[in-house]
mmCIF file with all atom_site columns, C-alpha atoms in Angstrom:
data_model
loop_
_atom_site.group_PDB
_atom_site.id
_atom_site.type_symbol
_atom_site.label_atom_id
_atom_site.label_alt_id
_atom_site.label_comp_id
_atom_site.label_asym_id
_atom_site.label_entity_id
_atom_site.label_seq_id
_atom_site.pdbx_PDB_ins_code
_atom_site.Cartn_x
_atom_site.Cartn_y
_atom_site.Cartn_z
_atom_site.occupancy
_atom_site.B_iso_or_equiv
_atom_site.pdbx_formal_charge
_atom_site.auth_seq_id
_atom_site.auth_comp_id
_atom_site.auth_asym_id
_atom_site.auth_atom_id
_atom_site.pdbx_PDB_model_num
ATOM 1   C CA . ALA A 1 1   ? 4.359   -115.933 66.359 1.00 0.00 ? 1   ALA A CA 1
ATOM 2   C CA . GLU A 1 2   ? 5.988   -113.099 68.764 1.00 0.00 ? 2   GLU A CA 1
ATOM 3   C CA . LYS A 1 3   ? 9.339   -113.397 66.702 1.00 0.00 ? 3   LYS A CA 1
ATOM 4   C CA . GLU A 1 4   ? 7.279   -112.096 63.748 1.00 0.00 ? 4   GLU A CA 1
ATOM 5   C CA . GLY A 1 5   ? 5.438   -109.335 65.915 1.00 0.00 ? 5   GLY A CA 1
ATOM 6   C CA . LEU A 1 6   ? 2.390   -110.852 64.817 1.00 0.00 ? 6   LEU A CA 1
ATOM 7   C CA . ASN A 1 7   ? -0.469  -111.215 67.213 1.00 0.00 ? 7   ASN A CA 1
ATOM 8   C CA . LYS A 1 8   ? -3.098  -113.988 67.069 1.00 0.00 ? 8   LYS A CA 1
ATOM 9   C CA . ASN A 1 9   ? -5.744  -111.752 65.420 1.00 0.00 ? 9   ASN A CA 1
ATOM 10  C CA . VAL A 1 10  ? -3.333  -111.633 62.390 1.00 0.00 ? 10  VAL A CA 1
ATOM 11  C CA . PHE A 1 11  ? -3.362  -115.576 62.069 1.00 0.00 ? 11  PHE A CA 1
ATOM 12  C CA . VAL A 1 12  ? -7.037  -115.818 62.538 1.00 0.00 ? 12  VAL A CA 1
ATOM 13  C CA . LYS A 1 13  ? -7.417  -113.374 59.053 1.00 0.00 ? 13  LYS A CA 1
ATOM 14  C CA . LEU A 1 14  ? -4.781  -115.516 57.608 1.00 0.00 ? 14  LEU A CA 1
ATOM 15  C CA . ALA A 1 15  ? -6.690  -118.431 58.060 1.00 0.00 ? 15  ALA A CA 1
ATOM 16  C CA . LYS A 1 16  ? -9.878  -117.232 57.073 1.00 0.00 ? 16  LYS A CA 1
ATOM 17  C CA . ILE A 1 17  ? -8.554  -116.242 53.914 1.00 0.00 ? 17  ILE A CA 1
ATOM 18  C CA . ILE A 1 18  ? -6.960  -119.734 53.318 1.00 0.00 ? 18  ILE A CA 1
ATOM 19  C CA . ASN A 1 19  ? -10.210 -121.832 54.300 1.00 0.00 ? 19  ASN A CA 1
ATOM 20  C CA . LEU A 1 20  ? -12.289 -119.450 51.980 1.00 0.00 ? 20  LEU A CA 1
ATOM 21  C CA . PHE A 1 21  ? -9.659  -119.732 49.215 1.00 0.00 ? 21  PHE A CA 1
ATOM 22  C CA . SER A 1 22  ? -9.369  -123.830 49.361 1.00 0.00 ? 22  SER A CA 1
ATOM 23  C CA . LYS A 1 23  ? -12.788 -124.364 49.667 1.00 0.00 ? 23  LYS A CA 1
ATOM 24  C CA . THR A 1 24  ? -13.972 -121.995 47.059 1.00 0.00 ? 24  THR A CA 1
ATOM 25  C CA . TYR A 1 25  ? -11.008 -123.003 44.563 1.00 0.00 ? 25  TYR A CA 1
ATOM 26  C CA . PRO A 1 26  ? -11.034 -126.849 45.334 1.00 0.00 ? 26  PRO A CA 1
ATOM 27  C CA . GLU A 1 27  ? -8.938  -127.264 41.747 1.00 0.00 ? 27  GLU A CA 1
ATOM 28  C CA . LYS A 1 28  ? -6.149  -124.660 42.797 1.00 0.00 ? 28  LYS A CA 1
ATOM 29  C CA . LYS A 1 29  ? -3.120  -125.224 44.758 1.00 0.00 ? 29  LYS A CA 1
ATOM 30  C CA . ILE A 1 30  ? -2.681  -122.791 48.020 1.00 0.00 ? 30  ILE A CA 1
ATOM 31  C CA . ILE A 1 31  ? 0.537   -122.950 49.221 1.00 0.00 ? 31  ILE A CA 1
ATOM 32  C CA . ILE A 1 32  ? 1.663   -121.578 52.966 1.00 0.00 ? 32  ILE A CA 1
ATOM 33  C CA . ARG A 1 33  ? 4.768   -120.062 53.408 1.00 0.00 ? 33  ARG A CA 1
ATOM 34  C CA . LEU A 1 34  ? 5.383   -118.442 56.701 1.00 0.00 ? 34  LEU A CA 1
ATOM 35  C CA . HIS A 1 35  ? 8.135   -117.070 58.997 1.00 0.00 ? 35  HIS A CA 1
ATOM 36  C CA . PRO A 1 36  ? 11.433  -119.263 58.937 1.00 0.00 ? 36  PRO A CA 1
ATOM 37  C CA . SER A 1 37  ? 11.072  -119.226 62.815 1.00 0.00 ? 37  SER A CA 1
ATOM 38  C CA . ASN A 1 38  ? 8.292   -121.920 62.371 1.00 0.00 ? 38  ASN A CA 1
ATOM 39  C CA . SER A 1 39  ? 6.366   -120.704 65.509 1.00 0.00 ? 39  SER A CA 1
ATOM 40  C CA . SER A 1 40  ? 3.592   -119.021 63.063 1.00 0.00 ? 40  SER A CA 1
ATOM 41  C CA . THR A 1 41  ? 3.273   -122.456 60.948 1.00 0.00 ? 41  THR A CA 1
ATOM 42  C CA . LYS A 1 42  ? 2.326   -124.209 64.181 1.00 0.00 ? 42  LYS A CA 1
ATOM 43  C CA . LEU A 1 43  ? -0.326  -121.414 65.228 1.00 0.00 ? 43  LEU A CA 1
ATOM 44  C CA . ILE A 1 44  ? -1.698  -121.306 61.633 1.00 0.00 ? 44  ILE A CA 1
ATOM 45  C CA . SER A 1 45  ? -1.858  -124.900 60.862 1.00 0.00 ? 45  SER A CA 1
ATOM 46  C CA . LYS A 1 46  ? -4.317  -125.140 64.115 1.00 0.00 ? 46  LYS A CA 1
ATOM 47  C CA . MET A 1 47  ? -6.583  -122.577 62.544 1.00 0.00 ? 47  MET A CA 1
ATOM 48  C CA . VAL A 1 48  ? -6.634  -123.821 58.866 1.00 0.00 ? 48  VAL A CA 1
ATOM 49  C CA . LYS A 1 49  ? -8.574  -126.989 57.838 1.00 0.00 ? 49  LYS A CA 1
ATOM 50  C CA . ASP A 1 50  ? -7.195  -130.243 56.118 1.00 0.00 ? 50  ASP A CA 1
ATOM 51  C CA . SER A 1 51  ? -7.655  -129.856 52.348 1.00 0.00 ? 51  SER A CA 1
ATOM 52  C CA . ASP A 1 52  ? -5.736  -131.596 49.280 1.00 0.00 ? 52  ASP A CA 1
ATOM 53  C CA . ASN A 1 53  ? -5.012  -128.209 47.868 1.00 0.00 ? 53  ASN A CA 1
ATOM 54  C CA . ILE A 1 54  ? -3.205  -126.940 50.884 1.00 0.00 ? 54  ILE A CA 1
ATOM 55  C CA . GLU A 1 55  ? 0.599   -127.162 50.569 1.00 0.00 ? 55  GLU A CA 1
ATOM 56  C CA . TYR A 1 56  ? 3.297   -125.817 53.498 1.00 0.00 ? 56  TYR A CA 1
ATOM 57  C CA . HIS A 1 57  ? 6.613   -124.614 52.004 1.00 0.00 ? 57  HIS A CA 1
ATOM 58  C CA . PHE A 1 58  ? 9.431   -124.243 54.594 1.00 0.00 ? 58  PHE A CA 1
ATOM 59  C CA . ALA A 1 59  ? 11.962  -121.896 53.918 1.00 0.00 ? 59  ALA A CA 1
ATOM 60  C CA . ASN A 1 60  ? 14.693  -124.708 54.673 1.00 0.00 ? 60  ASN A CA 1
ATOM 61  C CA . GLU A 1 61  ? 12.875  -127.033 52.570 1.00 0.00 ? 61  GLU A CA 1
ATOM 62  C CA . LYS A 1 62  ? 11.722  -124.933 49.479 1.00 0.00 ? 62  LYS A CA 1
ATOM 63  C CA . THR A 1 63  ? 13.204  -121.510 47.760 1.00 0.00 ? 63  THR A CA 1
ATOM 64  C CA . LEU A 1 64  ? 11.399  -118.474 47.774 1.00 0.00 ? 64  LEU A CA 1
ATOM 65  C CA . LYS A 1 65  ? 11.505  -118.694 43.964 1.00 0.00 ? 65  LYS A CA 1
ATOM 66  C CA . SER A 1 66  ? 9.913   -122.084 43.757 1.00 0.00 ? 66  SER A CA 1
ATOM 67  C CA . SER A 1 67  ? 7.558   -121.003 46.098 1.00 0.00 ? 67  SER A CA 1
ATOM 68  C CA . PHE A 1 68  ? 6.367   -117.846 44.445 1.00 0.00 ? 68  PHE A CA 1
ATOM 69  C CA . GLU A 1 69  ? 6.611   -119.015 41.092 1.00 0.00 ? 69  GLU A CA 1
ATOM 70  C CA . SER A 1 70  ? 4.224   -121.805 41.573 1.00 0.00 ? 70  SER A CA 1
ATOM 71  C CA . CYS A 1 71  ? 1.214   -119.085 42.312 1.00 0.00 ? 71  CYS A CA 1
ATOM 72  C CA . LYS A 1 72  ? -0.295  -116.236 40.685 1.00 0.00 ? 72  LYS A CA 1
ATOM 73  C CA . VAL A 1 73  ? -1.356  -114.400 43.560 1.00 0.00 ? 73  VAL A CA 1
ATOM 74  C CA . ALA A 1 74  ? 0.270   -114.234 47.069 1.00 0.00 ? 74  ALA A CA 1
ATOM 75  C CA . PHE A 1 75  ? -1.555  -112.719 50.226 1.00 0.00 ? 75  PHE A CA 1
ATOM 76  C CA . PHE A 1 76  ? 0.400   -111.212 52.672 1.00 0.00 ? 76  PHE A CA 1
ATOM 77  C CA . VAL A 1 77  ? -0.699  -109.979 56.139 1.00 0.00 ? 77  VAL A CA 1
ATOM 78  C CA . TYR A 1 78  ? 1.646   -106.774 56.114 1.00 0.00 ? 78  TYR A CA 1
ATOM 79  C CA . GLY A 1 79  ? 4.147   -105.787 53.479 1.00 0.00 ? 79  GLY A CA 1
ATOM 80  C CA . THR A 1 80  ? 7.954   -106.659 53.733 1.00 0.00 ? 80  THR A CA 1
ATOM 81  C CA . SER A 1 81  ? 10.875  -106.925 51.267 1.00 0.00 ? 81  SER A CA 1
ATOM 82  C CA . LEU A 1 82  ? 9.033   -110.424 50.393 1.00 0.00 ? 82  LEU A CA 1
ATOM 83  C CA . VAL A 1 83  ? 6.550   -108.487 48.450 1.00 0.00 ? 83  VAL A CA 1
ATOM 84  C CA . THR A 1 84  ? 9.269   -107.793 45.610 1.00 0.00 ? 84  THR A CA 1
ATOM 85  C CA . ASP A 1 85  ? 10.293  -111.158 45.698 1.00 0.00 ? 85  ASP A CA 1
ATOM 86  C CA . ALA A 1 86  ? 6.725   -111.936 44.962 1.00 0.00 ? 86  ALA A CA 1
ATOM 87  C CA . LEU A 1 87  ? 7.004   -109.440 42.098 1.00 0.00 ? 87  LEU A CA 1
ATOM 88  C CA . ASP A 1 88  ? 10.325  -110.574 40.412 1.00 0.00 ? 88  ASP A CA 1
ATOM 89  C CA . TYR A 1 89  ? 8.647   -114.276 40.428 1.00 0.00 ? 89  TYR A CA 1
ATOM 90  C CA . GLY A 1 90  ? 5.489   -113.139 38.759 1.00 0.00 ? 90  GLY A CA 1
ATOM 91  C CA . SER A 1 91  ? 3.209   -113.327 41.527 1.00 0.00 ? 91  SER A CA 1
ATOM 92  C CA . ILE A 1 92  ? 0.352   -110.581 42.215 1.00 0.00 ? 92  ILE A CA 1
ATOM 93  C CA . PRO A 1 93  ? 0.909   -109.229 45.766 1.00 0.00 ? 93  PRO A CA 1
ATOM 94  C CA . LEU A 1 94  ? -2.232  -108.635 47.820 1.00 0.00 ? 94  LEU A CA 1
ATOM 95  C CA . ILE A 1 95  ? -1.432  -107.124 51.148 1.00 0.00 ? 95  ILE A CA 1
ATOM 96  C CA . LEU A 1 96  ? -3.361  -106.698 54.171 1.00 0.00 ? 96  LEU A CA 1
ATOM 97  C CA . ASN A 1 97  ? -2.125  -103.861 56.031 1.00 0.00 ? 97  ASN A CA 1
ATOM 98  C CA . CYS A 1 98  ? -2.063  -104.960 59.857 1.00 0.00 ? 98  CYS A CA 1
ATOM 99  C CA . LYS A 1 99  ? 1.358   -103.536 59.873 1.00 0.00 ? 99  LYS A CA 1
ATOM 100 C CA . SER A 1 100 ? 3.675   -102.351 57.139 1.00 0.00 ? 100 SER A CA 1
ATOM 101 C CA . HIS A 1 101 ? 7.708   -102.204 57.210 1.00 0.00 ? 101 HIS A CA 1
ATOM 102 C CA . MET A 1 102 ? 7.275   -100.772 53.858 1.00 0.00 ? 102 MET A CA 1
ATOM 103 C CA . ASP A 1 103 ? 5.120   -98.116  51.840 1.00 0.00 ? 103 ASP A CA 1
ATOM 104 C CA . PHE A 1 104 ? 3.695   -99.593  48.851 1.00 0.00 ? 104 PHE A CA 1
ATOM 105 C CA . LYS A 1 105 ? 1.701   -96.190  47.762 1.00 0.00 ? 105 LYS A CA 1
ATOM 106 C CA . ASP A 1 106 ? 3.977   -96.121  44.601 1.00 0.00 ? 106 ASP A CA 1
ATOM 107 C CA . LEU A 1 107 ? 3.467   -99.531  43.610 1.00 0.00 ? 107 LEU A CA 1
ATOM 108 C CA . GLY A 1 108 ? -0.222  -99.339  44.257 1.00 0.00 ? 108 GLY A CA 1
ATOM 109 C CA . ASN A 1 109 ? -0.593  -96.408  42.136 1.00 0.00 ? 109 ASN A CA 1
ATOM 110 C CA . LYS A 1 110 ? 0.378   -98.275  39.181 1.00 0.00 ? 110 LYS A CA 1
ATOM 111 C CA . LYS A 1 111 ? -1.923  -101.201 39.949 1.00 0.00 ? 111 LYS A CA 1
ATOM 112 C CA . ILE A 1 112 ? 1.190   -103.846 40.609 1.00 0.00 ? 112 ILE A CA 1
ATOM 113 C CA . VAL A 1 113 ? 0.933   -104.400 44.251 1.00 0.00 ? 113 VAL A CA 1
ATOM 114 C CA . PHE A 1 114 ? -2.789  -104.190 46.036 1.00 0.00 ? 114 PHE A CA 1
ATOM 115 C CA . VAL A 1 115 ? -2.919  -103.040 49.785 1.00 0.00 ? 115 VAL A CA 1
ATOM 116 C CA . PHE A 1 116 ? -6.126  -103.512 51.669 1.00 0.00 ? 116 PHE A CA 1
ATOM 117 C CA . ASN A 1 117 ? -6.796  -102.099 55.110 1.00 0.00 ? 117 ASN A CA 1
ATOM 118 C CA . ASP A 1 118 ? -10.245 -104.456 55.136 1.00 0.00 ? 118 ASP A CA 1
ATOM 119 C CA . LEU A 1 119 ? -9.998  -108.412 55.133 1.00 0.00 ? 119 LEU A CA 1
ATOM 120 C CA . GLU A 1 120 ? -13.287 -108.463 53.081 1.00 0.00 ? 120 GLU A CA 1
ATOM 121 C CA . LYS A 1 121 ? -12.139 -105.984 50.638 1.00 0.00 ? 121 LYS A CA 1
ATOM 122 C CA . LEU A 1 122 ? -9.014  -108.330 50.028 1.00 0.00 ? 122 LEU A CA 1
ATOM 123 C CA . ILE A 1 123 ? -11.032 -110.931 49.758 1.00 0.00 ? 123 ILE A CA 1
ATOM 124 C CA . PHE A 1 124 ? -13.402 -110.104 47.263 1.00 0.00 ? 124 PHE A CA 1
ATOM 125 C CA . PHE A 1 125 ? -10.424 -108.770 45.266 1.00 0.00 ? 125 PHE A CA 1
ATOM 126 C CA . GLY A 1 126 ? -8.576  -111.937 45.651 1.00 0.00 ? 126 GLY A CA 1
ATOM 127 C CA . GLN A 1 127 ? -11.824 -113.637 44.170 1.00 0.00 ? 127 GLN A CA 1
ATOM 128 C CA . LYS A 1 128 ? -12.014 -111.188 41.414 1.00 0.00 ? 128 LYS A CA 1
ATOM 129 C CA . VAL A 1 129 ? -8.254  -111.674 40.451 1.00 0.00 ? 129 VAL A CA 1
ATOM 130 C CA . VAL A 1 130 ? -8.825  -115.577 40.531 1.00 0.00 ? 130 VAL A CA 1
ATOM 131 C CA . ASN A 1 131 ? -12.002 -115.551 38.493 1.00 0.00 ? 131 ASN A CA 1
ATOM 132 C CA . HIS A 1 132 ? -10.926 -113.249 35.814 1.00 0.00 ? 132 HIS A CA 1
ATOM 133 C CA . LYS A 1 133 ? -8.310  -114.992 33.581 1.00 0.00 ? 133 LYS A CA 1
ATOM 134 C CA . ASN A 1 134 ? -7.297  -111.851 31.738 1.00 0.00 ? 134 ASN A CA 1
ATOM 135 C CA . PHE A 1 135 ? -6.495  -109.927 34.954 1.00 0.00 ? 135 PHE A CA 1
ATOM 136 C CA . TYR A 1 136 ? -3.182  -111.812 35.577 1.00 0.00 ? 136 TYR A CA 1
ATOM 137 C CA . LYS A 1 137 ? -2.375  -111.389 31.865 1.00 0.00 ? 137 LYS A CA 1
ATOM 138 C CA . ASN A 1 138 ? -2.962  -107.602 32.388 1.00 0.00 ? 138 ASN A CA 1
ATOM 139 C CA . TRP A 1 139 ? -1.104  -107.419 35.263 1.00 0.00 ? 139 TRP A CA 1
ATOM 140 C CA . SER A 1 140 ? 1.884   -109.525 34.023 1.00 0.00 ? 140 SER A CA 1
ATOM 141 C CA . LYS A 1 141 ? 2.301   -106.795 31.484 1.00 0.00 ? 141 LYS A CA 1
ATOM 142 C CA . ARG A 1 142 ? 1.951   -103.643 34.020 1.00 0.00 ? 142 ARG A CA 1
ATOM 143 C CA . CYS A 1 143 ? 4.568   -105.309 35.807 1.00 0.00 ? 143 CYS A CA 1
ATOM 144 C CA . LEU A 1 144 ? 7.229   -106.527 33.169 1.00 0.00 ? 144 LEU A CA 1
ATOM 145 C CA . LYS A 1 145 ? 6.758   -102.918 31.981 1.00 0.00 ? 145 LYS A CA 1
ATOM 146 C CA . PHE A 1 146 ? 7.710   -101.637 35.689 1.00 0.00 ? 146 PHE A CA 1
ATOM 147 C CA . LEU A 1 147 ? 10.523  -104.118 36.438 1.00 0.00 ? 147 LEU A CA 1
ATOM 148 C CA . LYS A 1 148 ? 12.397  -103.133 33.227 1.00 0.00 ? 148 LYS A CA 1
ATOM 149 C CA . LYS A 1 149 ? 12.563  -99.665  34.013 1.00 0.00 ? 149 LYS A CA 1
ATOM 150 C CA . TYR A 1 150 ? 13.122  -100.617 38.028 1.00 0.00 ? 150 TYR A CA 1
ATOM 151 C CA . TYR A 1 151 ? 16.208  -103.076 36.626 1.00 0.00 ? 151 TYR A CA 1
ATOM 152 C CA . ASN A 1 152 ? 17.345  -100.835 33.723 1.00 0.00 ? 152 ASN A CA 1
#
């Protein structure tokens, strides 16, 4: 985990999100894709409860595209360029702003990326996103409109 520059507290928060969403939404698949070094995977797997709806995606086995295309919401413990990959492949980025390498203020203002300084607020908002079917549809329209401008 040190290779990623994250402390154990970040993984405790991430495990809390995973365990809560796994229990609350047993019918939803939860994909865990961590740093390619896999040191963080060993750490998080000790904190995450075993469940049929949790799947680990490893960088040497699955592409980013296959991971992001199969989920509607992506939780990040901090913002990196992977957030833009999530957008490209249609996954709503929710970022717990522990230590961000990028500024997402503009994308946040456009309601394309959502950044939270507080774990409980991120969890509450994540549940809102999962529970409201129209949220994804409306977000998708905003995101496509933005990406068209960005890529043209």
